[in-house]
Short mmCIF file of C-alpha atoms and ligand atoms in Angstrom, two decimals:
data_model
loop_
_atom_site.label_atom_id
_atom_site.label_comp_id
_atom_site.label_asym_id
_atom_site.label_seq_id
_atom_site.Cartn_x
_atom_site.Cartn_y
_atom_site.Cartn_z
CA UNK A 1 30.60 99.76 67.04
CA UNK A 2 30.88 100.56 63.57
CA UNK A 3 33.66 97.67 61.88
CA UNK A 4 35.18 99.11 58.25
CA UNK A 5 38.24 96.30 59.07
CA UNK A 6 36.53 93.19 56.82
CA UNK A 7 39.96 92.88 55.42
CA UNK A 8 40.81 91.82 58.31
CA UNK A 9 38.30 89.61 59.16
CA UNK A 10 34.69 89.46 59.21
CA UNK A 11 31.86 88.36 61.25
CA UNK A 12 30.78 85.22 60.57
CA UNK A 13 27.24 84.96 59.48
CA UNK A 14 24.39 83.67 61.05
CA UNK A 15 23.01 81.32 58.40
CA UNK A 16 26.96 79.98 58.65
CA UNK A 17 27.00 79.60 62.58
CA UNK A 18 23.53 77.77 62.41
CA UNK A 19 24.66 75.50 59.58
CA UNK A 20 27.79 74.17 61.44
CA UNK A 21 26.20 74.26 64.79
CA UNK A 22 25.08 70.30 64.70
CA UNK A 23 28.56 69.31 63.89
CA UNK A 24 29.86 70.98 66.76
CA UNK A 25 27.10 68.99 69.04
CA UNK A 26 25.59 65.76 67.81
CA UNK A 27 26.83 65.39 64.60
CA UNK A 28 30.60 64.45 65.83
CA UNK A 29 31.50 61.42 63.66
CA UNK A 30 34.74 61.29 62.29
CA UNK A 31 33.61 61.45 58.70
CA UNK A 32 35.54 58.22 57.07
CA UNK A 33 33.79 55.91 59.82
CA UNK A 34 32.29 53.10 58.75
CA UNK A 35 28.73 53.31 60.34
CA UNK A 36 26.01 55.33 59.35
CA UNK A 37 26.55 57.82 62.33
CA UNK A 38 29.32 59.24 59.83
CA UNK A 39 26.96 59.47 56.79
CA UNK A 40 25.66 63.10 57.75
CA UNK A 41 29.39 64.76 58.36
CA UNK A 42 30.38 62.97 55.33
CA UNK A 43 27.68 64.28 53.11
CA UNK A 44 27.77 67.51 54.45
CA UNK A 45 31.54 67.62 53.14
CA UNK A 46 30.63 66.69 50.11
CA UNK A 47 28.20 69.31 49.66
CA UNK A 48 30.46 72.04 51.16
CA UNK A 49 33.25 71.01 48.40
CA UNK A 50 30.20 71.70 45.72
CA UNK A 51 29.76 74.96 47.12
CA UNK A 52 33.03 75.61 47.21
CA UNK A 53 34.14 75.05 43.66
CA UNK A 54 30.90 76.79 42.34
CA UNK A 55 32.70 79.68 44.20
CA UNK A 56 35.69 79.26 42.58
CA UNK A 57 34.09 78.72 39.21
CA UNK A 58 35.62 75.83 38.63
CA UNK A 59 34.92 72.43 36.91
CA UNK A 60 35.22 69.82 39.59
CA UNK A 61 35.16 69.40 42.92
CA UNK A 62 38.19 67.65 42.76
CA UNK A 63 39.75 70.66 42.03
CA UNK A 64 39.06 71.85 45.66
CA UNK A 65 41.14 71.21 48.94
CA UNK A 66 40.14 72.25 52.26
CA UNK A 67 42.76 73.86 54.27
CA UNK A 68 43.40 76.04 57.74
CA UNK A 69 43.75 79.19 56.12
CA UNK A 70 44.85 81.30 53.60
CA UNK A 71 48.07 81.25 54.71
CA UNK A 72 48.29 77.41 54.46
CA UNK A 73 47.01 77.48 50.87
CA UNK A 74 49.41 79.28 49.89
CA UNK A 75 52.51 77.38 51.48
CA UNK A 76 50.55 73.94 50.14
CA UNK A 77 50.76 76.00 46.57
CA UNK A 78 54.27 77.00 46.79
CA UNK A 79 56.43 74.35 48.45
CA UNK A 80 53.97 71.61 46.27
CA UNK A 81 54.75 72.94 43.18
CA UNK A 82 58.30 73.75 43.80
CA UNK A 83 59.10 70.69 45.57
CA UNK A 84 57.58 68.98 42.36
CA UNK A 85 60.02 70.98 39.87
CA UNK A 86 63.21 70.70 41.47
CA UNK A 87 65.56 71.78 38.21
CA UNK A 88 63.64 74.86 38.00
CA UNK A 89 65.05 77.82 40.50
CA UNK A 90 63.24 80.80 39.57
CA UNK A 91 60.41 82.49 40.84
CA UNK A 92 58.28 85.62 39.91
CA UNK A 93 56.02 87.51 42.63
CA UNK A 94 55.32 90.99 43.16
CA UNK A 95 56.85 93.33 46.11
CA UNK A 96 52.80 94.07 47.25
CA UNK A 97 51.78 90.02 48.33
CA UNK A 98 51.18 89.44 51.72
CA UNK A 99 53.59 88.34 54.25
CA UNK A 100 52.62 84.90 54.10
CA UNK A 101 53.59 84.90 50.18
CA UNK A 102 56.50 87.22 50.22
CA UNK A 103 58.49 85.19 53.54
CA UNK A 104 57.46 81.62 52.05
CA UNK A 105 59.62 83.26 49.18
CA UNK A 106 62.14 84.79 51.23
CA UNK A 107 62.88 81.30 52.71
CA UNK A 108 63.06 79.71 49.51
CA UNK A 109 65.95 82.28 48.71
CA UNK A 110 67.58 81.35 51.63
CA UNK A 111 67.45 77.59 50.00
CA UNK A 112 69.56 79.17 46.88
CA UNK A 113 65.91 80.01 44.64
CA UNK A 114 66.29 83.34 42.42
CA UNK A 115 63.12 85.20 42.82
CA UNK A 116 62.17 88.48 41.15
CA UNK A 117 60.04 91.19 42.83
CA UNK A 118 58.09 93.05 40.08
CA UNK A 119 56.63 96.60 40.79
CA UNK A 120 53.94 98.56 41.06
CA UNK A 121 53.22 101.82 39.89
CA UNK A 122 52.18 105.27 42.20
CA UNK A 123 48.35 103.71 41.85
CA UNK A 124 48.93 100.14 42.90
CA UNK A 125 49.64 98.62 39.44
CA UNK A 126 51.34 95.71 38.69
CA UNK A 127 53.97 96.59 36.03
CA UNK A 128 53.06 93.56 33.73
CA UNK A 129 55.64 94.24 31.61
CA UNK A 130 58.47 94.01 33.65
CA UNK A 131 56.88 90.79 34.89
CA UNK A 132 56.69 89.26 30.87
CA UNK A 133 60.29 90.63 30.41
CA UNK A 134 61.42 88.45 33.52
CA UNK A 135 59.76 85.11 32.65
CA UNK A 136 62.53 82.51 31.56
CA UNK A 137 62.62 78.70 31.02
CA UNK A 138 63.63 77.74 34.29
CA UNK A 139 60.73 80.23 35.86
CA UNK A 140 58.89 77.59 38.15
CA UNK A 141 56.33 79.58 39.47
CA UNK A 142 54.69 83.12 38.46
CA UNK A 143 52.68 84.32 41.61
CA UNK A 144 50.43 87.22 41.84
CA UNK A 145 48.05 87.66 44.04
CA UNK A 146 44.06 88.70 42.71
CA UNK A 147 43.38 91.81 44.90
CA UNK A 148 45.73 93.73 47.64
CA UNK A 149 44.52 93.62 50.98
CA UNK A 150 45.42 97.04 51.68
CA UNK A 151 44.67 99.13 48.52
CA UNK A 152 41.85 96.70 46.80
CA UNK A 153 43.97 97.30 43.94
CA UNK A 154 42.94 94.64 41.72
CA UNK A 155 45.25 92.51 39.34
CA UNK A 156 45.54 91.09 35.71
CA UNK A 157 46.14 87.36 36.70
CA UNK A 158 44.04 85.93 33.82
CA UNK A 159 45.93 87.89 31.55
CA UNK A 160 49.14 87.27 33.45
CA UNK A 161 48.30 83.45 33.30
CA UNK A 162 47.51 83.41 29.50
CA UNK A 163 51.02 85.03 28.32
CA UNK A 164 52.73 82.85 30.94
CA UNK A 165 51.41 79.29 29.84
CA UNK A 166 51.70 80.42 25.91
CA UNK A 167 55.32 81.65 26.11
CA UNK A 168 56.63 79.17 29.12
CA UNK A 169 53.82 76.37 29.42
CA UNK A 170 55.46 74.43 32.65
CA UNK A 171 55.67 77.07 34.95
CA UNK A 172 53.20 77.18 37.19
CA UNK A 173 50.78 80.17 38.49
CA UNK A 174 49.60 80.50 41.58
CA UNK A 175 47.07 83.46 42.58
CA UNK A 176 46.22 83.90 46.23
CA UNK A 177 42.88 84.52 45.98
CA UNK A 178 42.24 85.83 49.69
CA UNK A 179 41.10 89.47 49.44
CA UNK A 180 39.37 88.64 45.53
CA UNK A 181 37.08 85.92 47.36
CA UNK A 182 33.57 87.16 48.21
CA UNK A 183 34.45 90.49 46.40
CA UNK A 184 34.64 89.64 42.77
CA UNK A 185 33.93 86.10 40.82
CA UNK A 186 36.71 84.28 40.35
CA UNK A 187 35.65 81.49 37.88
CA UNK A 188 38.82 79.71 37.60
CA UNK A 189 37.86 77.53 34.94
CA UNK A 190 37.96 80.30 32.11
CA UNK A 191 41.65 81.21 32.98
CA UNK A 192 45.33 79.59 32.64
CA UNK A 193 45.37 79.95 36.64
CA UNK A 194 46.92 76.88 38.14
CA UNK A 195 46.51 77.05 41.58
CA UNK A 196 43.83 79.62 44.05
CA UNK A 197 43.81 80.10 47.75
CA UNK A 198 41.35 81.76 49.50
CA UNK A 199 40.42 82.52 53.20
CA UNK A 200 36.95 81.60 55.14
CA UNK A 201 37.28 84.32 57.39
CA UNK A 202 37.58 87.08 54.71
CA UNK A 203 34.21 86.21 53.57
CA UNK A 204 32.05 85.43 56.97
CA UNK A 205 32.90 82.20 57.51
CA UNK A 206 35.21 81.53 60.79
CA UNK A 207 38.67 81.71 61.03
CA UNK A 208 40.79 78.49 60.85
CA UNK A 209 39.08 77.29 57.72
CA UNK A 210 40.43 77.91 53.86
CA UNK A 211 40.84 76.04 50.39
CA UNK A 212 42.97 75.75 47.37
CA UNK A 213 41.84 75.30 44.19
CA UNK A 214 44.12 73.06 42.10
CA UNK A 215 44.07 72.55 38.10
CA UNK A 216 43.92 68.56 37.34
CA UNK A 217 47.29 68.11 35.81
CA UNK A 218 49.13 69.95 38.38
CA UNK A 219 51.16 68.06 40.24
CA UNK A 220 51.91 69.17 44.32
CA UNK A 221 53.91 67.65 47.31
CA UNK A 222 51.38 67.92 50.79
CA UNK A 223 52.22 70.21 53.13
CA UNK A 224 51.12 67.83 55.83
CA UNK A 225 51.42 63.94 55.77
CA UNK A 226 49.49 61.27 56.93
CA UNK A 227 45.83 59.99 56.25
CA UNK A 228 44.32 59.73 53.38
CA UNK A 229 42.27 62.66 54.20
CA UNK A 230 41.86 65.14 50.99
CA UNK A 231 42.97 62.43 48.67
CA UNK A 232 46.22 62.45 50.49
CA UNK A 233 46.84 65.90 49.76
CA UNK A 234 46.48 67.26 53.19
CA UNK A 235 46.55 64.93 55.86
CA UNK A 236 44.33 65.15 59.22
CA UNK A 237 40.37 64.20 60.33
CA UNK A 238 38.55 66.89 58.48
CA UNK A 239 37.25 69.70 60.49
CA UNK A 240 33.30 69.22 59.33
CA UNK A 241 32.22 72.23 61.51
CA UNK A 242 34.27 74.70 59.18
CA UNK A 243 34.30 73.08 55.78
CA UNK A 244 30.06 73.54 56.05
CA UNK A 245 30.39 76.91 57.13
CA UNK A 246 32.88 77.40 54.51
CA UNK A 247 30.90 75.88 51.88
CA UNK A 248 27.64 78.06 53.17
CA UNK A 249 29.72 81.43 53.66
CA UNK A 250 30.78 80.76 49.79
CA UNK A 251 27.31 79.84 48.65
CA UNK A 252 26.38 83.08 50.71
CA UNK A 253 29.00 85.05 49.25
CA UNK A 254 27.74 84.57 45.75
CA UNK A 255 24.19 85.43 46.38
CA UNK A 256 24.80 88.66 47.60
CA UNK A 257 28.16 89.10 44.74
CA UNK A 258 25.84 91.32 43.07
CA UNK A 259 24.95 93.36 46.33
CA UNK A 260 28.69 93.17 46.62
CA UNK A 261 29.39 95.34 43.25
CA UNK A 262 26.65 97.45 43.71
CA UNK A 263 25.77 98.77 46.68
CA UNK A 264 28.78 97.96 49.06
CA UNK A 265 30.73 99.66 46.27
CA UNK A 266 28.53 102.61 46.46
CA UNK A 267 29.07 103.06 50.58
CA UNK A 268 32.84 102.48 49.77
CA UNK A 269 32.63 105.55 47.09
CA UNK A 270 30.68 107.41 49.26
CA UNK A 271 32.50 107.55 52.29
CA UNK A 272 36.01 108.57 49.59
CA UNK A 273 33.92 111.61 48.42
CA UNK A 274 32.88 112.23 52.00
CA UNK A 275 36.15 112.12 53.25
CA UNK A 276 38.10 113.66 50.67
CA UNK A 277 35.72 116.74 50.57
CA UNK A 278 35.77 117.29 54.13
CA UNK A 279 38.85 116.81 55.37
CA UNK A 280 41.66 118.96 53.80
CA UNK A 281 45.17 116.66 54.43
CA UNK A 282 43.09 113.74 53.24
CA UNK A 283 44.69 111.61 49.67
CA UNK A 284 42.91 108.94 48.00
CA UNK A 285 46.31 106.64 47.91
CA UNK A 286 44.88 104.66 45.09
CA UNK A 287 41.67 106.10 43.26
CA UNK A 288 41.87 103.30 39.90
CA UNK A 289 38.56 101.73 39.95
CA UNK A 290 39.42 98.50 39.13
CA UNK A 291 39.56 97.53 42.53
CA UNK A 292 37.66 95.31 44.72
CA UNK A 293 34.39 97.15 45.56
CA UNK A 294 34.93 96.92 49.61
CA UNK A 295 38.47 98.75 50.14
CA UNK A 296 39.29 102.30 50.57
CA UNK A 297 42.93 103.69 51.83
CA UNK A 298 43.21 106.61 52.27
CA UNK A 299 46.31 108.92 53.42
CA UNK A 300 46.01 111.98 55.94
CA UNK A 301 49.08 113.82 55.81
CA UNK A 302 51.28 114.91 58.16
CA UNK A 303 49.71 112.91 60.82
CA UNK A 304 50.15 109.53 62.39
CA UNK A 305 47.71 106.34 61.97
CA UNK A 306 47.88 105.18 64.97
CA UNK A 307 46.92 108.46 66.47
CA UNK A 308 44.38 108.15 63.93
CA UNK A 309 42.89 104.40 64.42
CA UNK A 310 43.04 105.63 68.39
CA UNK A 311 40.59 108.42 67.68
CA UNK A 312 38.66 106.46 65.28
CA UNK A 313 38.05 103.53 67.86
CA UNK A 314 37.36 106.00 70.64
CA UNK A 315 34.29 106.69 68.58
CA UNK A 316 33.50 103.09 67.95
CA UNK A 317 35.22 102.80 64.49
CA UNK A 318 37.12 99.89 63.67
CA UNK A 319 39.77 100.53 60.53
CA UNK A 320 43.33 99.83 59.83
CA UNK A 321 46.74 100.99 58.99
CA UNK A 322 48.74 98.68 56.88
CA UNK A 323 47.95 95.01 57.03
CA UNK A 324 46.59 93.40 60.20
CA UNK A 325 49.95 91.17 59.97
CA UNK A 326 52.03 94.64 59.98
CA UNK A 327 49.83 96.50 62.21
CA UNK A 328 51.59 96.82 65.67
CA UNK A 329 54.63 97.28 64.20
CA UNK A 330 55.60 100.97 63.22
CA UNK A 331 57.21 100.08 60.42
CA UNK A 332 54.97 101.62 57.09
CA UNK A 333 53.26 99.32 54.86
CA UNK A 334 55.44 97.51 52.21
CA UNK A 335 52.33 97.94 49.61
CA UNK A 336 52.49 101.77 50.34
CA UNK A 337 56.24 101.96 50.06
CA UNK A 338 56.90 99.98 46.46
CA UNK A 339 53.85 102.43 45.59
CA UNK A 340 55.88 105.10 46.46
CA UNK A 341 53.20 107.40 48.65
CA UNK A 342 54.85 110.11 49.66
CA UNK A 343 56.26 109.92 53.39
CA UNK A 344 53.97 112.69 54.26
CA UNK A 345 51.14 110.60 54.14
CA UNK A 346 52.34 106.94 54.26
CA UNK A 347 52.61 107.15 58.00
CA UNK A 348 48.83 108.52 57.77
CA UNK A 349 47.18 106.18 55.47
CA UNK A 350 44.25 104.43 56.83
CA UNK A 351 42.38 101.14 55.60
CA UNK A 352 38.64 101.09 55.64
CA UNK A 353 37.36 97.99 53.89
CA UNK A 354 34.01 97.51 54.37
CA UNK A 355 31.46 94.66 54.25
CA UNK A 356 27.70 93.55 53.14
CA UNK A 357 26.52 94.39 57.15
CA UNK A 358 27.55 98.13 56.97
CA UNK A 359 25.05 100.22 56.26
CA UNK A 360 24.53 104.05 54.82
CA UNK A 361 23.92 105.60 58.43
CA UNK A 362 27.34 104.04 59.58
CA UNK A 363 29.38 105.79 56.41
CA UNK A 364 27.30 108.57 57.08
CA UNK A 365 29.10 108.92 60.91
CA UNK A 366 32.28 108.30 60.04
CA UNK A 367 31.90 111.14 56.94
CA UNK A 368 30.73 113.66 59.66
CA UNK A 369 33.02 112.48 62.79
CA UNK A 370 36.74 112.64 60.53
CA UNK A 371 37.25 116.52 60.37
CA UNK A 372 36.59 116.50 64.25
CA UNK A 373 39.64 113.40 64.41
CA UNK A 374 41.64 115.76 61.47
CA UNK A 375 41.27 119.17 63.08
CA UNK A 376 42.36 117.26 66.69
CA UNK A 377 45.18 115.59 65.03
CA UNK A 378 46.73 118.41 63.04
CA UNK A 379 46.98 121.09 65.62
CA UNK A 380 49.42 118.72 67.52
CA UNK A 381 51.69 117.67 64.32
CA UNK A 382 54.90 119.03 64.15
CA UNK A 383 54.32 120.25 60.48
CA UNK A 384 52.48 123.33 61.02
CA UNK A 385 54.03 125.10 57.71
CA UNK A 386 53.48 121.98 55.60
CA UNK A 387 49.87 121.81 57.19
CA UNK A 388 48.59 125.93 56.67
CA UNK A 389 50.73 125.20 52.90
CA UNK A 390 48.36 122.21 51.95
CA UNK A 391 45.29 123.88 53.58
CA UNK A 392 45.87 126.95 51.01
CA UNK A 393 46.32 125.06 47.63
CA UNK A 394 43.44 122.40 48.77
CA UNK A 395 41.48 125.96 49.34
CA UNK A 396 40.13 125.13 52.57
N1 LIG B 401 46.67 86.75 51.60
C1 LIG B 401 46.10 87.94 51.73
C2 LIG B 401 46.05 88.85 50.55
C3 LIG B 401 45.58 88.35 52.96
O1 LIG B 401 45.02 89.54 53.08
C4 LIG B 401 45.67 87.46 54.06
C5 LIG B 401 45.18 87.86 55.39
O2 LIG B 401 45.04 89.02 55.69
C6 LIG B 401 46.26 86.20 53.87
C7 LIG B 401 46.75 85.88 52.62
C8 LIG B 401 46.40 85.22 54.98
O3 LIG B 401 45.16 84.64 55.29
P1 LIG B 401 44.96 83.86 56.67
O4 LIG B 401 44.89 84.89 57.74
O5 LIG B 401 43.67 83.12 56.50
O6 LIG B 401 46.11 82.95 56.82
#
């Protein structure tokens, strides 16, 4: 099995299964016990919340709350900051965020909120003027996320952050960090950013596990009430097993960043060139290279993805179309649309995003196996013309 879906999820690593292993067994104290039985789980939190705001790049560990998901950090973001700032009713985002950003909004405009969509161009980028030309005084919250999960497409949100606090200083940004998180450094603490999310399981730590990273003087309503768990920010007995694999699968993460930039970067490069010199109906849908090192999408024109996934995993290839959250419906990719790929190839645009465990002789199979898939795939499409057309100008 070959798996180019790490935007997706990921494995989780080894030295992050044997790290949380005791809490799962004998190390089961509820961590705000009084005895010493619940000094180990208590301690390891502690040192988890280190490694997590050195992964952030931020200043304290104060700064850092432990959450479910990425999904949850961002609706602890959100609805604390806008239930905070009540007189202000506008909101910035971008048409490309993921679902759980872009419905958290949509609700909100069901609760009378205005909120502007900003654009991107044909490559995947954020039209950052628009977005300054929309900010008012009664903007509450400017939210772009750091890096698309489906083109890698990475964007300004330091820059974004900077104009935004020197031209409207109480309006709040939040970034959701989830596909920048293991792939680039973040290092909050040199931006404007206000508030972070990220994702364990984007970065080989298990699913059910995330964190938000919070500037001091912003103030947020919890998403979940109760204990005094998370300084009363999110309520319920930590769950120690994750936070240390969280806290190792970020310490992980930025040993190997540089391995990250480098060489996973050069497989990701490597199978694009493969691909696009092989395979005649094949686009690069976004070729910028200021995007996260892992992600590739790529469209194949005139045919269908899911054909296309269905071939790939016959061969033992795991890859995408769209996001995993709009995979299974037929419906294209939002990202793709507001990028405006032609509809020739946004029903054929595939995801490979690929991790630190993939290796040369994997990129190498997939390279040789796609005109096999291609050549399969376009004999049955309906668009012969369109197909002999493209093979002539491409001069294959
Ligand atoms: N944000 C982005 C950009 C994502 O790609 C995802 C998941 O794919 C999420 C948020 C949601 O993360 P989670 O699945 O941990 O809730």
């Amino acid at each position: 099995m070959i798996y180019l879906d790490n935007n997706a999820t990921t494995a989780v690593a080894k030295e992050v299964l044997d790290e949380m292993l005791p809490y799962l067994s004998g190390e089961y104290a509820n961590p705000s016990s009084m005895y010493d039985f619940a000094k180990k789980p208590a301690a390891a939190i502690r040192e988890a919340r280190v490694k997590v705001r050195d992964f952030f790049g931020a200043k304290d560990e104060k700064e850092i709350f432990f959450t479910s998901c990425g999904s949850e950090s961002a609706n602890m973001a959100i609805k604390g900051v806008l239930n905070c700032n009540k007189e202000k009713r506008h909101i910035i985002t971008t048409k490309v965020e993921h679902p759980c950003v872009l419905n958290t909004y949509k609700w909100f405009e069901k609760q009378g909120y205005e909120v502007d969509y900003i654009g991107v161009n044909a490559q995947g980028e954020l039209d950052v003027e628009e977005l300054k030309n929309k900010l008012r005084k009664d903007t509450a919250l400017v939210s772009v996320m750091w890096a698309n999960n489906e083109t890698g497409v990475i964007h300004p949100v330091e820059e974004i952050a900077e104009y935004v606090k020197s031209h409207s200083p109480e309006t709040r940004v939040f970034v959701d960090g989830v596909q920048a998180g293991g792939k680039i450094p973040l290092n909050v603490k040199e931006t404007k950013i206000d508030l972070v999310g990220v994702s364990g399981h984007k970065f080989h730590a298990p699913k059910g596990i995330g964190a938000l990273y919070v500037k001091p003087d912003v103030r947020l309503t919890p998403l979940i009430n109760g204990g005094h768990q998370e300084r009363g920010m999110r309520a319920g007995t930590e769950n120690v097993p994750y936070i240390v694999g969280l806290g190792k699968a970020a310490e992980l993460a930025m040993e190997n960043m540089n391995h990250e930039l480098t060489e996973v970067k050069r497989l990701r490069d490597k199978l694009e060139a493969g691909i696009l010199k092989s395979v005649f109906n094949a686009r690069l849908n976004t070729g910028i290279t200021n995007r996260v090192p892992n992600t590739s999408n790529i469209g194949f024109e005139y045919v269908e993805g899911e054909l296309i996934l269905l071939h790939l995993s016959d061969i033992g290839v795991c890859a995408s179309s769209g996001s995993a959250c709009t995979s299974g419906s037929l419906e294209p990719s939002h990202v793709l649309r507001a990028m405006g790929i032609p509809f020739t190839a946004l029903h054929g645009s595939i995801r490979f995003s690929l991790s630190r465990y993939n290796t040369e002789k994997e990129v190498d199979y997939v390279i040789e196996n796609m005109p096999a898939i291609m050549d399969k795939l376009t004999k049955i499409s309906p668009f012969q013309t369109e197909l002999e057309e493209l093979r002539e100008r491409k001069g294959f």
